[in-house]
Coordinates of C-alpha atoms and ligand atoms in Angstrom, one line a residue:
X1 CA 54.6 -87.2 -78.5
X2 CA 53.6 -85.0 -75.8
X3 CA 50.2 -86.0 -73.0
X4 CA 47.2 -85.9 -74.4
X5 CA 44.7 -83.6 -72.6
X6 CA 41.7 -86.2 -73.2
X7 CA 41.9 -90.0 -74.0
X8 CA 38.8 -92.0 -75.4
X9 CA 39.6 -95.8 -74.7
X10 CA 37.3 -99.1 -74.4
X11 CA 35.2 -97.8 -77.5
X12 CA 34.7 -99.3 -81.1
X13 CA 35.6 -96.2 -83.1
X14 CA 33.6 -95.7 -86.4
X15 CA 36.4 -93.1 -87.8
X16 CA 33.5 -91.6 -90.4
X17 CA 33.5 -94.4 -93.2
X18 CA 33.7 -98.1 -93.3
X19 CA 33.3 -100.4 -90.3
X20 CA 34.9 -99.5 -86.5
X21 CA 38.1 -100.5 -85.6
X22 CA 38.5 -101.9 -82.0
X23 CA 40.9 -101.7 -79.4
X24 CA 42.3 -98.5 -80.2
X25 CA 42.4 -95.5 -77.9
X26 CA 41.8 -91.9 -79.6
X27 CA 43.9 -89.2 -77.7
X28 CA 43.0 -85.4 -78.2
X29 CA 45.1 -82.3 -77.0
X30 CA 44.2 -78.3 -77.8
X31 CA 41.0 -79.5 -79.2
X32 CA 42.2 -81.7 -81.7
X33 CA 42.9 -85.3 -82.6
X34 CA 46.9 -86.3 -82.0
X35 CA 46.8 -89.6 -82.1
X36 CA 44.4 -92.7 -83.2
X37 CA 46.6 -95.8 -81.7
X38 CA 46.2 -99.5 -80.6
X39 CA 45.9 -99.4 -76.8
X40 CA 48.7 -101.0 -76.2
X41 CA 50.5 -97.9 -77.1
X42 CA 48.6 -95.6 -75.1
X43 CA 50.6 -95.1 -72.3
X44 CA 53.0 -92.8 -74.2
X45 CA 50.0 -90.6 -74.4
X46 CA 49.1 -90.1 -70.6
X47 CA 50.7 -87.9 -68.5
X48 CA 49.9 -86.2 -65.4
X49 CA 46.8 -83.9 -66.3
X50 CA 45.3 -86.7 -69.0
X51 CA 41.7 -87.2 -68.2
X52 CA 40.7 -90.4 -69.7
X53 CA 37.2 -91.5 -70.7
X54 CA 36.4 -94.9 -70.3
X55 CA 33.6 -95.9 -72.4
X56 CA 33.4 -99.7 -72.5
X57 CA 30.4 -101.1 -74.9
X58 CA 30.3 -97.3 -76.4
X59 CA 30.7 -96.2 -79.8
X60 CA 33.0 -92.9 -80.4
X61 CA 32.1 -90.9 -83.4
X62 CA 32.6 -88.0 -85.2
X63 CA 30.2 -85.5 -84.9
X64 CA 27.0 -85.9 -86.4
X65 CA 26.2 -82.9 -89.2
X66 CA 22.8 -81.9 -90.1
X67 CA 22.9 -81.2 -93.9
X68 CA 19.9 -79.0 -93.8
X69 CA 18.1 -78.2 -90.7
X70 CA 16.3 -74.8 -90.1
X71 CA 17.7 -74.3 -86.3
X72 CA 16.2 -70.9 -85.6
X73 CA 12.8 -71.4 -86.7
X74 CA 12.5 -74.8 -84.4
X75 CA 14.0 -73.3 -81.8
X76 CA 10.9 -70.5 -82.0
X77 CA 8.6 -72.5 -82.5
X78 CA 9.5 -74.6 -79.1
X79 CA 9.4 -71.3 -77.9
X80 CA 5.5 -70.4 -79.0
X81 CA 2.3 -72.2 -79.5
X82 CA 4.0 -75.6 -80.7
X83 CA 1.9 -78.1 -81.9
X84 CA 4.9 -80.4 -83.1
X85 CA 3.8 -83.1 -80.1
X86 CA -0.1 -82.8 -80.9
X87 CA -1.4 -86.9 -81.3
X88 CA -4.4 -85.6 -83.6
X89 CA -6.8 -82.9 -84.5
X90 CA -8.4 -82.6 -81.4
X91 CA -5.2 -82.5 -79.5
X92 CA -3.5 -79.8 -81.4
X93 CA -6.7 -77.8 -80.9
X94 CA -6.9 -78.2 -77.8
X95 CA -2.9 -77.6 -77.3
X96 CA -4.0 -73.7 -79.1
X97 CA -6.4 -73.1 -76.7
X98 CA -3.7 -73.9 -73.8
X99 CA -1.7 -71.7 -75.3
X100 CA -4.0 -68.7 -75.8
X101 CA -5.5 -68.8 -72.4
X102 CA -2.1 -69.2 -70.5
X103 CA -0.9 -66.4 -72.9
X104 CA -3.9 -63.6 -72.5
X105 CA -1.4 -60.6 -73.7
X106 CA -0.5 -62.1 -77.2
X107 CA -2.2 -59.8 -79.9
X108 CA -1.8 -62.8 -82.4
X109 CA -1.1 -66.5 -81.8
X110 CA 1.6 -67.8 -84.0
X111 CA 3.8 -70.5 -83.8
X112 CA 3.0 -74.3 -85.5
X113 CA 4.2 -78.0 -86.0
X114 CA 0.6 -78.9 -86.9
X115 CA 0.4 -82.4 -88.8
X116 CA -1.2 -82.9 -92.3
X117 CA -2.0 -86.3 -91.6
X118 CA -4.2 -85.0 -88.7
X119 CA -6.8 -83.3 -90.8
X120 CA -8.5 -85.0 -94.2
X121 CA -6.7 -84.0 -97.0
X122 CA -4.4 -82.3 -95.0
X123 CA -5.8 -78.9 -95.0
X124 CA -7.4 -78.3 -91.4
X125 CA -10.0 -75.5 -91.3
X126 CA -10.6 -72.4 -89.9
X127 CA -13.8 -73.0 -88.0
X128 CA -12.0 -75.3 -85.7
X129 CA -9.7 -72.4 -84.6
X130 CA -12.3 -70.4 -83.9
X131 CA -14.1 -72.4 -81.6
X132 CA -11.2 -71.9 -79.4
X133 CA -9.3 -68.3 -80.2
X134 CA -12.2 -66.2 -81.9
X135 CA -11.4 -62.9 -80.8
X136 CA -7.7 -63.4 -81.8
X137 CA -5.9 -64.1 -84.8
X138 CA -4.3 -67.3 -85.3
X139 CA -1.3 -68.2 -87.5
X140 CA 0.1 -71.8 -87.5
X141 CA 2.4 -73.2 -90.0
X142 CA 2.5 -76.7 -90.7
X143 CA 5.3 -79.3 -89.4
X144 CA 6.5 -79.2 -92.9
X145 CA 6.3 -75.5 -93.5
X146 CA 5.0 -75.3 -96.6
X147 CA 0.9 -74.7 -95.8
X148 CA -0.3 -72.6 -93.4
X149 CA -3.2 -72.7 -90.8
X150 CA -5.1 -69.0 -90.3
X151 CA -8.5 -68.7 -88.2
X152 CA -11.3 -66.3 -89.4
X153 CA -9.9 -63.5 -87.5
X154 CA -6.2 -63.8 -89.5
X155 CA -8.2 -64.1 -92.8
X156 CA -10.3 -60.6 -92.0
X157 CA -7.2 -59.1 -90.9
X158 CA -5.4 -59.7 -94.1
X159 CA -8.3 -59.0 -96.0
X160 CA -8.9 -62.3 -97.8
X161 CA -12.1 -63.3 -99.1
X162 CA -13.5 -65.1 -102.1
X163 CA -12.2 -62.7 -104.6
X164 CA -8.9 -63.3 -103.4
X165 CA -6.9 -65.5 -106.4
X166 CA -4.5 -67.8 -105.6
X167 CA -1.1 -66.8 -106.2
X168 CA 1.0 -68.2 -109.4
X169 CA 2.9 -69.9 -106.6
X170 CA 0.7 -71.3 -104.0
X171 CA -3.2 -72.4 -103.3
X172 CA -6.0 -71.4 -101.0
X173 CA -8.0 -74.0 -99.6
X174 CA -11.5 -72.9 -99.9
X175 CA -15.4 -73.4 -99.0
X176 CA -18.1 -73.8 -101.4
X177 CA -18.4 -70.3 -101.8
X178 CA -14.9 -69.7 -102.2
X179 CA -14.3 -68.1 -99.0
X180 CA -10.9 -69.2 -97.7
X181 CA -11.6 -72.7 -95.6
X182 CA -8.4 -71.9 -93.2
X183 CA -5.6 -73.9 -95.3
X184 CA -2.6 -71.5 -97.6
X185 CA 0.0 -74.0 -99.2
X186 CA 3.5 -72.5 -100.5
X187 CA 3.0 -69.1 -101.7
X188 CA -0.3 -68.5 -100.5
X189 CA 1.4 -68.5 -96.8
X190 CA 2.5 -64.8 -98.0
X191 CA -0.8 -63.1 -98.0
X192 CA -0.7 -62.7 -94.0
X193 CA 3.6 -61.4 -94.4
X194 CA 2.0 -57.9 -94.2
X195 CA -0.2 -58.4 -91.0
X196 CA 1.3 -60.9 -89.0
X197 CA 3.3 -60.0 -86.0
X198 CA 7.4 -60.1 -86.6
X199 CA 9.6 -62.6 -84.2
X200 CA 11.7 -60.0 -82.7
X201 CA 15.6 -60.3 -82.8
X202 CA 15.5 -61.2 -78.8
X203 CA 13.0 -64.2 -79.5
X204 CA 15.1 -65.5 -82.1
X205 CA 18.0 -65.1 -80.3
X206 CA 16.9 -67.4 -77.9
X207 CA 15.5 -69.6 -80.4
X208 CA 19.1 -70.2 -82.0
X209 CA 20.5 -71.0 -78.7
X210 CA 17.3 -73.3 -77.4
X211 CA 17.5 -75.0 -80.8
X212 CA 21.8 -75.5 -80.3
X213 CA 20.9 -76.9 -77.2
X214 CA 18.7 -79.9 -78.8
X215 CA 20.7 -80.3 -81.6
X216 CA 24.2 -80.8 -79.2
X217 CA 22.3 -83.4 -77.0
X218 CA 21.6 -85.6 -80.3
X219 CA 25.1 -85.6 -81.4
X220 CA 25.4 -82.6 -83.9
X221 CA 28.5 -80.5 -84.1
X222 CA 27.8 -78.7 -87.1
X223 CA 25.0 -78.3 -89.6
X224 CA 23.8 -76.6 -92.4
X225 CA 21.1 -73.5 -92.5
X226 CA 18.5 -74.5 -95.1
X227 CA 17.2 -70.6 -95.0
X228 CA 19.4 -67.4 -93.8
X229 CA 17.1 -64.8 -95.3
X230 CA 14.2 -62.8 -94.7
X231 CA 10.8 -63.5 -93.6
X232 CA 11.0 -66.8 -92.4
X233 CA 8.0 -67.6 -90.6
X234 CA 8.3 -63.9 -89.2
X235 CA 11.9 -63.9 -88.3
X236 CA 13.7 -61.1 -90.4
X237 CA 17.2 -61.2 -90.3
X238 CA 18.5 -65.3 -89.7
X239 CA 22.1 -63.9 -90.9
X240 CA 22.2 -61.4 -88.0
X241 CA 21.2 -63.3 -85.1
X242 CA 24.2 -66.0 -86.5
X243 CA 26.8 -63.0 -86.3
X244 CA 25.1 -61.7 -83.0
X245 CA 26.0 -65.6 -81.9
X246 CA 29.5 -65.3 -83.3
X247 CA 29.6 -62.0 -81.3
X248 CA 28.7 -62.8 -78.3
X249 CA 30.9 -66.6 -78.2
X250 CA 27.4 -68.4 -77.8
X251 CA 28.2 -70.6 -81.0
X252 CA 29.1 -73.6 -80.0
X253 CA 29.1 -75.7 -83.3
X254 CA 29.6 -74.8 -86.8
X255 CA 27.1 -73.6 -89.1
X256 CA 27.3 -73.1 -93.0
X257 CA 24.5 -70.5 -94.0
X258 CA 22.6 -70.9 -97.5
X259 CA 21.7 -67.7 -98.4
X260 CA 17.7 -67.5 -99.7
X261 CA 17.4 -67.0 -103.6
X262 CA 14.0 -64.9 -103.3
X263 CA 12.6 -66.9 -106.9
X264 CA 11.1 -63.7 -108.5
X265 CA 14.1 -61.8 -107.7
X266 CA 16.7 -61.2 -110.6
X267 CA 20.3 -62.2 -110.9
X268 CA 21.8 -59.4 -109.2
X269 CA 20.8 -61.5 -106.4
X270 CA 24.4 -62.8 -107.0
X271 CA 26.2 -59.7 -106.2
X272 CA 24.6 -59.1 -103.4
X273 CA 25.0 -62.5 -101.7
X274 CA 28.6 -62.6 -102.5
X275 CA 28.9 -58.8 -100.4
X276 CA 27.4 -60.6 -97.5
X277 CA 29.6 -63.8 -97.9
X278 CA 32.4 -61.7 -97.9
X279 CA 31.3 -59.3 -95.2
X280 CA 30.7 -62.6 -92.9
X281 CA 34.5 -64.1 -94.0
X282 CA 35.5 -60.5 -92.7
X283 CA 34.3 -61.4 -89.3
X284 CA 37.3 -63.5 -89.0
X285 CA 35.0 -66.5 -87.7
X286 CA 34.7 -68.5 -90.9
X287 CA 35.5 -71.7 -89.1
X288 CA 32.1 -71.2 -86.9
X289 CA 30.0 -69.4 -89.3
X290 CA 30.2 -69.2 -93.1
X291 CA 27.6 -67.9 -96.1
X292 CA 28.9 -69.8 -99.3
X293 CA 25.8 -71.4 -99.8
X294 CA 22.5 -70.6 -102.0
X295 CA 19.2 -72.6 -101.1
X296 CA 17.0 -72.8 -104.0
X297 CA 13.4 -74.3 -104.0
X298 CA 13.0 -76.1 -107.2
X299 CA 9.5 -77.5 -106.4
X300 CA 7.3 -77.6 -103.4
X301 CA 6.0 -80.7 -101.8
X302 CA 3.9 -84.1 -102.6
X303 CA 1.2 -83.7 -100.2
X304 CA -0.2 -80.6 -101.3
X305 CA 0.7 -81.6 -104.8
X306 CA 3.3 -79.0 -105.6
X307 CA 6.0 -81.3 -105.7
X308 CA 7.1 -80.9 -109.6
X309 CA 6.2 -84.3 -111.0
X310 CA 7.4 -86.1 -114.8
X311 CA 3.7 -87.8 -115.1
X312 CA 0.3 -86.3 -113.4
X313 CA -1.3 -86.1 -109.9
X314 CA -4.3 -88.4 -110.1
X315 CA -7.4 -87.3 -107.9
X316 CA -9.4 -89.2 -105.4
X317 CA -11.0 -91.3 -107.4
X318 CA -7.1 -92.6 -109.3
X319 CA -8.2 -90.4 -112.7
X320 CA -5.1 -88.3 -114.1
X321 CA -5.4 -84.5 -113.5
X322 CA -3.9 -82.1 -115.5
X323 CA -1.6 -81.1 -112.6
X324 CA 1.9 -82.2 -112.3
X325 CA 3.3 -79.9 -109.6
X326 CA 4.7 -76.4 -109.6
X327 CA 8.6 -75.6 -110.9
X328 CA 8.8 -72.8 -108.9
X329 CA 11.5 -71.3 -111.5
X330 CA 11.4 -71.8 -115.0
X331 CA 13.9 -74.5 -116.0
X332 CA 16.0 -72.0 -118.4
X333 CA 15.9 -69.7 -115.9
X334 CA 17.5 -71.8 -113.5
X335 CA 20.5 -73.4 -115.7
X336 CA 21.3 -69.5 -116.1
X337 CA 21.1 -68.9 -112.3
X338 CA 23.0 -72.2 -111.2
X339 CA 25.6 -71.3 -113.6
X340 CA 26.5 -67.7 -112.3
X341 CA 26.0 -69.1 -108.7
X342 CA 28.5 -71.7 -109.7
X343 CA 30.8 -69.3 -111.5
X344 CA 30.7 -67.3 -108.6
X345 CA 32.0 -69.9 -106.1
X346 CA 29.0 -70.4 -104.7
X347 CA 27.5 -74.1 -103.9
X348 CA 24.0 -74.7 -104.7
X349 CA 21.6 -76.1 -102.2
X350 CA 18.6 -77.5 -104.2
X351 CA 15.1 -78.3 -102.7
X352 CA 14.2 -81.1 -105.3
X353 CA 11.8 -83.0 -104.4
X354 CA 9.5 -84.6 -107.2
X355 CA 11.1 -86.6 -109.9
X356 CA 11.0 -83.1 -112.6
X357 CA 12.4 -80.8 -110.2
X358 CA 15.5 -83.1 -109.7
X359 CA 16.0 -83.6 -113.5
X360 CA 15.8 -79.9 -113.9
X361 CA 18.3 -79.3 -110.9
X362 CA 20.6 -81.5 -112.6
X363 CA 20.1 -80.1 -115.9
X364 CA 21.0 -76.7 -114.1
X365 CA 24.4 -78.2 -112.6
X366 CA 25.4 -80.0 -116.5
X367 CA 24.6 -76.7 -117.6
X368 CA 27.0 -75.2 -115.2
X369 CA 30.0 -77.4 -115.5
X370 CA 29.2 -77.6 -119.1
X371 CA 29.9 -73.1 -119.0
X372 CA 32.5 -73.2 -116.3
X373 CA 34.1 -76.5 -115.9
X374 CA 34.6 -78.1 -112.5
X375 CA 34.6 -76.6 -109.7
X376 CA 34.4 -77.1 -106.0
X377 CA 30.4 -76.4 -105.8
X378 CA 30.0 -79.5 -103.9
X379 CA 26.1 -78.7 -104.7
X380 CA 23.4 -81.4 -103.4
X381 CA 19.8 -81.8 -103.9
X382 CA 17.7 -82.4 -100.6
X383 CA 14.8 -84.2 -99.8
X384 CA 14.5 -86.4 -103.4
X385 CA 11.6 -87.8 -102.5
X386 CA 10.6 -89.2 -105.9
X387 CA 13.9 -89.8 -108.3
X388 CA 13.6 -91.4 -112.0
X389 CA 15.8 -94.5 -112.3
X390 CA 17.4 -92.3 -115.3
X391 CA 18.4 -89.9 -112.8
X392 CA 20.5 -91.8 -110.3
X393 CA 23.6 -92.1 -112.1
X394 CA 23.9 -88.5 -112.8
X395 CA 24.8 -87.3 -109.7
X396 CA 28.2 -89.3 -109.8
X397 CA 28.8 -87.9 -113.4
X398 CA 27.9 -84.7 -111.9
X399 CA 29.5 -84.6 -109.0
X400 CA 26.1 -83.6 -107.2
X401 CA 25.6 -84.8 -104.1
X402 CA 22.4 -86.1 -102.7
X403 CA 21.1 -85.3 -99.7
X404 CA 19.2 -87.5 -97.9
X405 CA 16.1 -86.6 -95.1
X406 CA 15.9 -90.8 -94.2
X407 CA 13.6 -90.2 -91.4
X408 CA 10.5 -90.1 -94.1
X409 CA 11.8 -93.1 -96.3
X410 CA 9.2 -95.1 -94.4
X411 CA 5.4 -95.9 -94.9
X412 CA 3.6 -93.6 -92.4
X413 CA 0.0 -91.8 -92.8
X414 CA 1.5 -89.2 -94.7
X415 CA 3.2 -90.9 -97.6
X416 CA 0.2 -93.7 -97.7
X417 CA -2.7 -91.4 -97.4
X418 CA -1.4 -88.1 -98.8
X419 CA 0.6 -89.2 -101.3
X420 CA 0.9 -92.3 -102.9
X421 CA -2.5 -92.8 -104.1
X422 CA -2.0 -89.5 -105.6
X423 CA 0.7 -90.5 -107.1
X424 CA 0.9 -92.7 -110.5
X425 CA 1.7 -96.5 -110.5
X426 CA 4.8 -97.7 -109.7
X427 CA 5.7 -94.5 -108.4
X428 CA 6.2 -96.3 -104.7
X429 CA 9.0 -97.6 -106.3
X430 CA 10.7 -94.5 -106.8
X431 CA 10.3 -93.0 -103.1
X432 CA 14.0 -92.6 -101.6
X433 CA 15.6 -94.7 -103.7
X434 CA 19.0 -94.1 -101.8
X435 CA 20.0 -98.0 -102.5
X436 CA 20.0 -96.7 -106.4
X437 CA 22.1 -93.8 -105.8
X438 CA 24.9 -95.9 -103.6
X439 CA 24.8 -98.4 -106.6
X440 CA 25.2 -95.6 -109.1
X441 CA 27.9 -93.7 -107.1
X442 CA 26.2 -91.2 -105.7
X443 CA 28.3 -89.4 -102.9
X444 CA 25.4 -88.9 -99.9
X445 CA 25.0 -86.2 -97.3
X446 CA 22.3 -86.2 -94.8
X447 CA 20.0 -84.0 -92.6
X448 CA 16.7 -83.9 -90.6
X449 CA 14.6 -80.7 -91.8
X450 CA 14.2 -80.1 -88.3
X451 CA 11.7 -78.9 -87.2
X452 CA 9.6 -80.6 -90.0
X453 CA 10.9 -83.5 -88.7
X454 CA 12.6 -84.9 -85.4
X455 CA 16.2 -83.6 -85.9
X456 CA 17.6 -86.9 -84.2
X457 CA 20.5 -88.6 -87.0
X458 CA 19.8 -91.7 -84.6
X459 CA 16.0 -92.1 -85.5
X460 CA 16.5 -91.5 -89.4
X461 CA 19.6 -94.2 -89.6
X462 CA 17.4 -96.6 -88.1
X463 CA 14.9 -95.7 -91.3
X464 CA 17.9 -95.5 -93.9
X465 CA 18.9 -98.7 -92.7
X466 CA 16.0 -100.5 -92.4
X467 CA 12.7 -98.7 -94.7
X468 CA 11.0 -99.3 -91.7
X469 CA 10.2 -96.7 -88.5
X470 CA 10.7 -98.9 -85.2
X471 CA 7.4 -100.5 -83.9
X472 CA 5.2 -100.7 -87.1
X473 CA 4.5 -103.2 -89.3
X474 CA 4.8 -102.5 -92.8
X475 CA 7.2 -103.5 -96.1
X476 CA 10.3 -101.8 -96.4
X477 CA 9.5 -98.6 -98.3
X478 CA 9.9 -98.8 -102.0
X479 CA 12.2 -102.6 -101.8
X480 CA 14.8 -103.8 -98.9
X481 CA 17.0 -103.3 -102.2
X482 CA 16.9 -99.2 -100.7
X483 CA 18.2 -99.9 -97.3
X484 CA 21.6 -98.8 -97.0
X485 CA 24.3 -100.3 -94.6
X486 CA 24.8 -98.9 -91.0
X487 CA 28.3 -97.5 -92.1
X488 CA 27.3 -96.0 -95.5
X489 CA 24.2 -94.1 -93.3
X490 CA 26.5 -93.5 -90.5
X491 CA 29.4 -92.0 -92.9
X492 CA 26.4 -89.9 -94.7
X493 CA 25.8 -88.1 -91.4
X494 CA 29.5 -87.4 -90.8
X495 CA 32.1 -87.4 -93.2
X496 CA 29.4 -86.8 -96.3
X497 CA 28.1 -83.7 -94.6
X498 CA 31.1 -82.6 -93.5
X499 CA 32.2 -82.6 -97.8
X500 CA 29.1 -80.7 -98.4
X501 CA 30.2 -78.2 -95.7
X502 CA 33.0 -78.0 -96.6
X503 CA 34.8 -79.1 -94.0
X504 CA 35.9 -82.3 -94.8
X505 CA 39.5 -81.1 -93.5
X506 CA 39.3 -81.1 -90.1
X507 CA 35.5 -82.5 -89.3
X508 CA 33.8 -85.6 -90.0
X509 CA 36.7 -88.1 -89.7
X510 CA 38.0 -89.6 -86.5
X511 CA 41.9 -89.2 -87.5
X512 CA 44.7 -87.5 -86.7
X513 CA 44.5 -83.5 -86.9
X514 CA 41.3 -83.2 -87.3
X515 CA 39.1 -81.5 -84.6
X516 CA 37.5 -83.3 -81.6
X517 CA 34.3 -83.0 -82.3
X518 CA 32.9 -86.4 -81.5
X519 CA 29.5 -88.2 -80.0
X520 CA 29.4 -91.2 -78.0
X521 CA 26.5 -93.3 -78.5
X522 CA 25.6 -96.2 -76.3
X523 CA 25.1 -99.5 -77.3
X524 CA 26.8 -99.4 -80.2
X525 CA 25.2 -99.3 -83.0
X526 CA 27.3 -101.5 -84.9
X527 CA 26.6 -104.1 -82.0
X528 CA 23.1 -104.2 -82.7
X529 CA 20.6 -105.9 -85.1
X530 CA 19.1 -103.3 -87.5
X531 CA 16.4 -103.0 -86.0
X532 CA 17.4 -102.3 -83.0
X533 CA 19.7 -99.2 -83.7
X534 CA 16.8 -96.8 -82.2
X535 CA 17.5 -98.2 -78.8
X536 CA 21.6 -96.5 -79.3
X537 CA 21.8 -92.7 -77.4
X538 CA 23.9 -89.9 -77.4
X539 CA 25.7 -90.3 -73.7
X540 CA 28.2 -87.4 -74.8
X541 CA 29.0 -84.6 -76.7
X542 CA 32.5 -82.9 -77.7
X543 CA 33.5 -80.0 -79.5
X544 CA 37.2 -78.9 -80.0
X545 CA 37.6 -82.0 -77.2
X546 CA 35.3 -79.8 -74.9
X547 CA 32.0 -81.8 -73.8
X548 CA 29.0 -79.8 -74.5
X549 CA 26.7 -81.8 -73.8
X550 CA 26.5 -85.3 -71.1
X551 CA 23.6 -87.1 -70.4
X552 CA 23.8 -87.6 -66.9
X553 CA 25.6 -84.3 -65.9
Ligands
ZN601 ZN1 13.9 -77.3 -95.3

């Protein structure tokens, strides 16, 4: 056995399922794993030129992997007026008017992170803009991304008024009158698309690498882009600035790109994202950057009510409405789509988020196995927020995988005033249900939404494992029968992601041949009481046994 270049040693191991071994030393050489032995057998593996990390009381990982994670657009926004720390209204109000003063030149404020559970009913208006930016417009997307936030100046420049209808896929707030009152959910975002400033390729640039940056200093070596397509949030081509990365040697982890299915568009959609898969596998740098992934929104969200529900939204007052969400694609439209995506060796990337839009996602992957028999999709659903106890065991007999945002399985202001009493009874029962889905088989992945939520894997394993964020005091959301185990939420963020990316072959796993792309994390998690796993950090980083990232460096 020849010397390694780099030997881990005094560290529990968690080798990307089960419970850590102890006692064994992990020795890596040309960027990969050679050798996962008991220390006693170590010495064989030093030689000269072996550096060796002692990290005593440590936990060595793999990698964490974000399953779905929007890099680019966080990284902007940290980059413009970002609202993301804002405590409540008058804070985020006052962090606009910062912004705008220190930042006279800017023809149009944009940038967001605003909170819903900041403003009643979650729609914030635009009068309170313009008592700080009048002669400006303002454009500020929501932490989630799904409403929007325009001042009266944005609204005359796009030419909305009280005429203006919603569109079939989204909802103006709106005054008595129905003037616009400053709030656009989903679709509705679009009407400013044609007036509002594009990011430039520079400022996105910089936003990729800004975001990589934050992403290697919590622990993640890879993840997946929710959204390469146009028009994000004013960024117009996410698919170039990857390759201009690629290009230029500035990507550092690995990134698997699902390609936006625009859902009025037709199914020649397919031909041309298998041209641009193909174009990017051309680039020879498929192990850094890869496009064999479709996102499809199924359904929008529960606090705005577009989440596509099996039984009604209630209003105010707890009466039944006859709303129950938006499918944003009709659901025989969508087996059809699915099953060419499928057919084409594509994997499907699902945002499901109400308990309909994951029975028709699932419908859409029977109806594709049912046409083309298995194949090696590896699809997965993200965010399930609300999934029908008849659902769970499907994705096991589907080979779907779920993928799991655990930072927001948790009672907060936004699930306890925005949702749930919009919701019907017994619904609270249904919220995350990730305990179901481990009983019924379900394979799970994992992934922060970043920026609509902290990207750190640390803070939402604390949730997955214990329904509750650190320092409140509340009931475990929806049962302590939900938690799942430290190792089953540990192996989600590593070895299940690294199945849905696809590269479960050489990431994800601690073992021998497989790439060094590890995290420390001190204390140990594993050595901890659940509820203290919050108070475990990322000390170091590794890629290809190359640190990319130390704490006190
Ligand atoms: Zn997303």
């Amino acid at each position: 056995m020849p010397a390694a270049d780099l030997l881990f040693t005094g560290a529990a191991v968690f080798t990307g399922t089960g419970q850590p071994i102890h006692g064994h030393v992990v020795a890596v050489r040309g960027g990969r794993i050679i050798a996962v032995v008991p220390e006693g057998e170590a010495s064989a593996l030093v030689g000269e030129h072996t550096r060796i990390e002692r990290i005593d009381g440590a936990l060595l990982s793999p990698g964490f992997q974000d399953a779905h994670v929007h890099p680019i657009g966080a990284g902007v926004e940290l980059l413009m007026c970002n609202l993301a720390e804002a405590t409540d209204a008058e804070d985020a109000v006052a962090k606009v008017k910062t912004y705008a003063d220190a930042n006279p030149d800017e023809t149009w404020i944009v940038g967001g992170g605003w909170s819903m559970d900041h403003f009643p009913g979650g729609a914030p208006v635009r009068t309170l803009l313009d008592a700080v930016v009048r002669d400006r417009p303002v454009l500020l997307m929501s932490r989630d991304h799904h409403s929007a936030w325009a001042n009266t100046a944005a609204i005359a420049l796009a030419g909305l008024d009280a005429s203006t209808p919603d569109p079939a896929d989204g909802r103006i707030e709106r005054e008595a009158d129905g003037f616009p009152a400053g709030t656009f959910h989903e679709g509705a975002e679009h009407l400013f698309r044609d007036v509002r400033p594009e990011i430039s390729d520079d400022l996105a640039y910089a936003g990729l690498l800004r975001a990589q940056e934050e992403l290697l200093a919590l622990g993640i070596t890879g993840w997946q882009d929710a959204f390469v397509g146009g028009g994000l949030g004013g960024i117009q081509d996410i698919d170039a600035i990857y390759r201009r990365a690629l290009a230029e040697g500035t990507l550092r982890a690995h990134v698997v790109g699902a390609q936006w299915w625009e859902r009025d568009g037709g199914l020649d959609q397919v031909e041309a994202m298998t041209s641009r898969r193909e174009a990017v596998a051309a680039l020879g740098g498929t192990q850094r950057y890869e496009l064999g992934t479709t996102k499809i929104m199924v359904d929008g969200v529960a606090e705005n009510q577009t989440a596509a529900m099996l039984t009604p939204y209630r209003d105010s007052h707890g009466h039944d409405t006859d709303n129950s969400g938006l499918s944003f694609i009709d659901p025989t439209r969508l087996r059809e789509i699915v099953t060419s995506l499928d057919e084409a060796g594509f994997q499907v990337h699902f945002h499901a988020l109400g308990d309909r839009a994951v029975r028709e996602a699932l419908d859409a992957i029977e109806a594709a196995r049912e046409v083309n028999g298995p194949t090696d999709g590896r699809h997965h659903l993200a965010h399930l927020q609300v999934v029908a106890e008849s659902e769970t065991a499907r994705f096991a007999e589907l080979d779907a995988v779920a993928n799991l945002q655990a930072l927001w399985a948790t009672h907060e202001d936004q699930i306890d005033e925005l949702t749930l009493p919009f919701m019907q009874d017994g619904q609270e029962a249904r919220q995350y249900p990730f305990g179901d889905l481990v009983r019924n088989g379900a394979r799970l992945a994992a992934g922060s939404d970043w920026p609509v939520s902290s990207a750190d894997p640390l803070d939402a394993i604390h949730i997955a494992v214990n329904r509750v964020a650190p320092d409140i005091d509340a009931e475990p959301l929806g049962g302590a029968h939900q938690r799942l185990d430290l190792a089953t939420a540990m192996a989600a963020y590593t070895s299940g992601t690294a199945y849905v990316n696809h590269r479960d072959h050489d990431t994800g796993y601690i073992r021998e041949g497989y790439l060094a792309n590890l995290v420390v994390l001190d204390p140990d998690p594993f050595s901890l009481s659940p509820d203290e796993i919050h108070r475990s950090t990322v000390v170091s980083t590794w890629i290809e046994g190359e640190r990319v990232y130390s704490r006190t460096a």
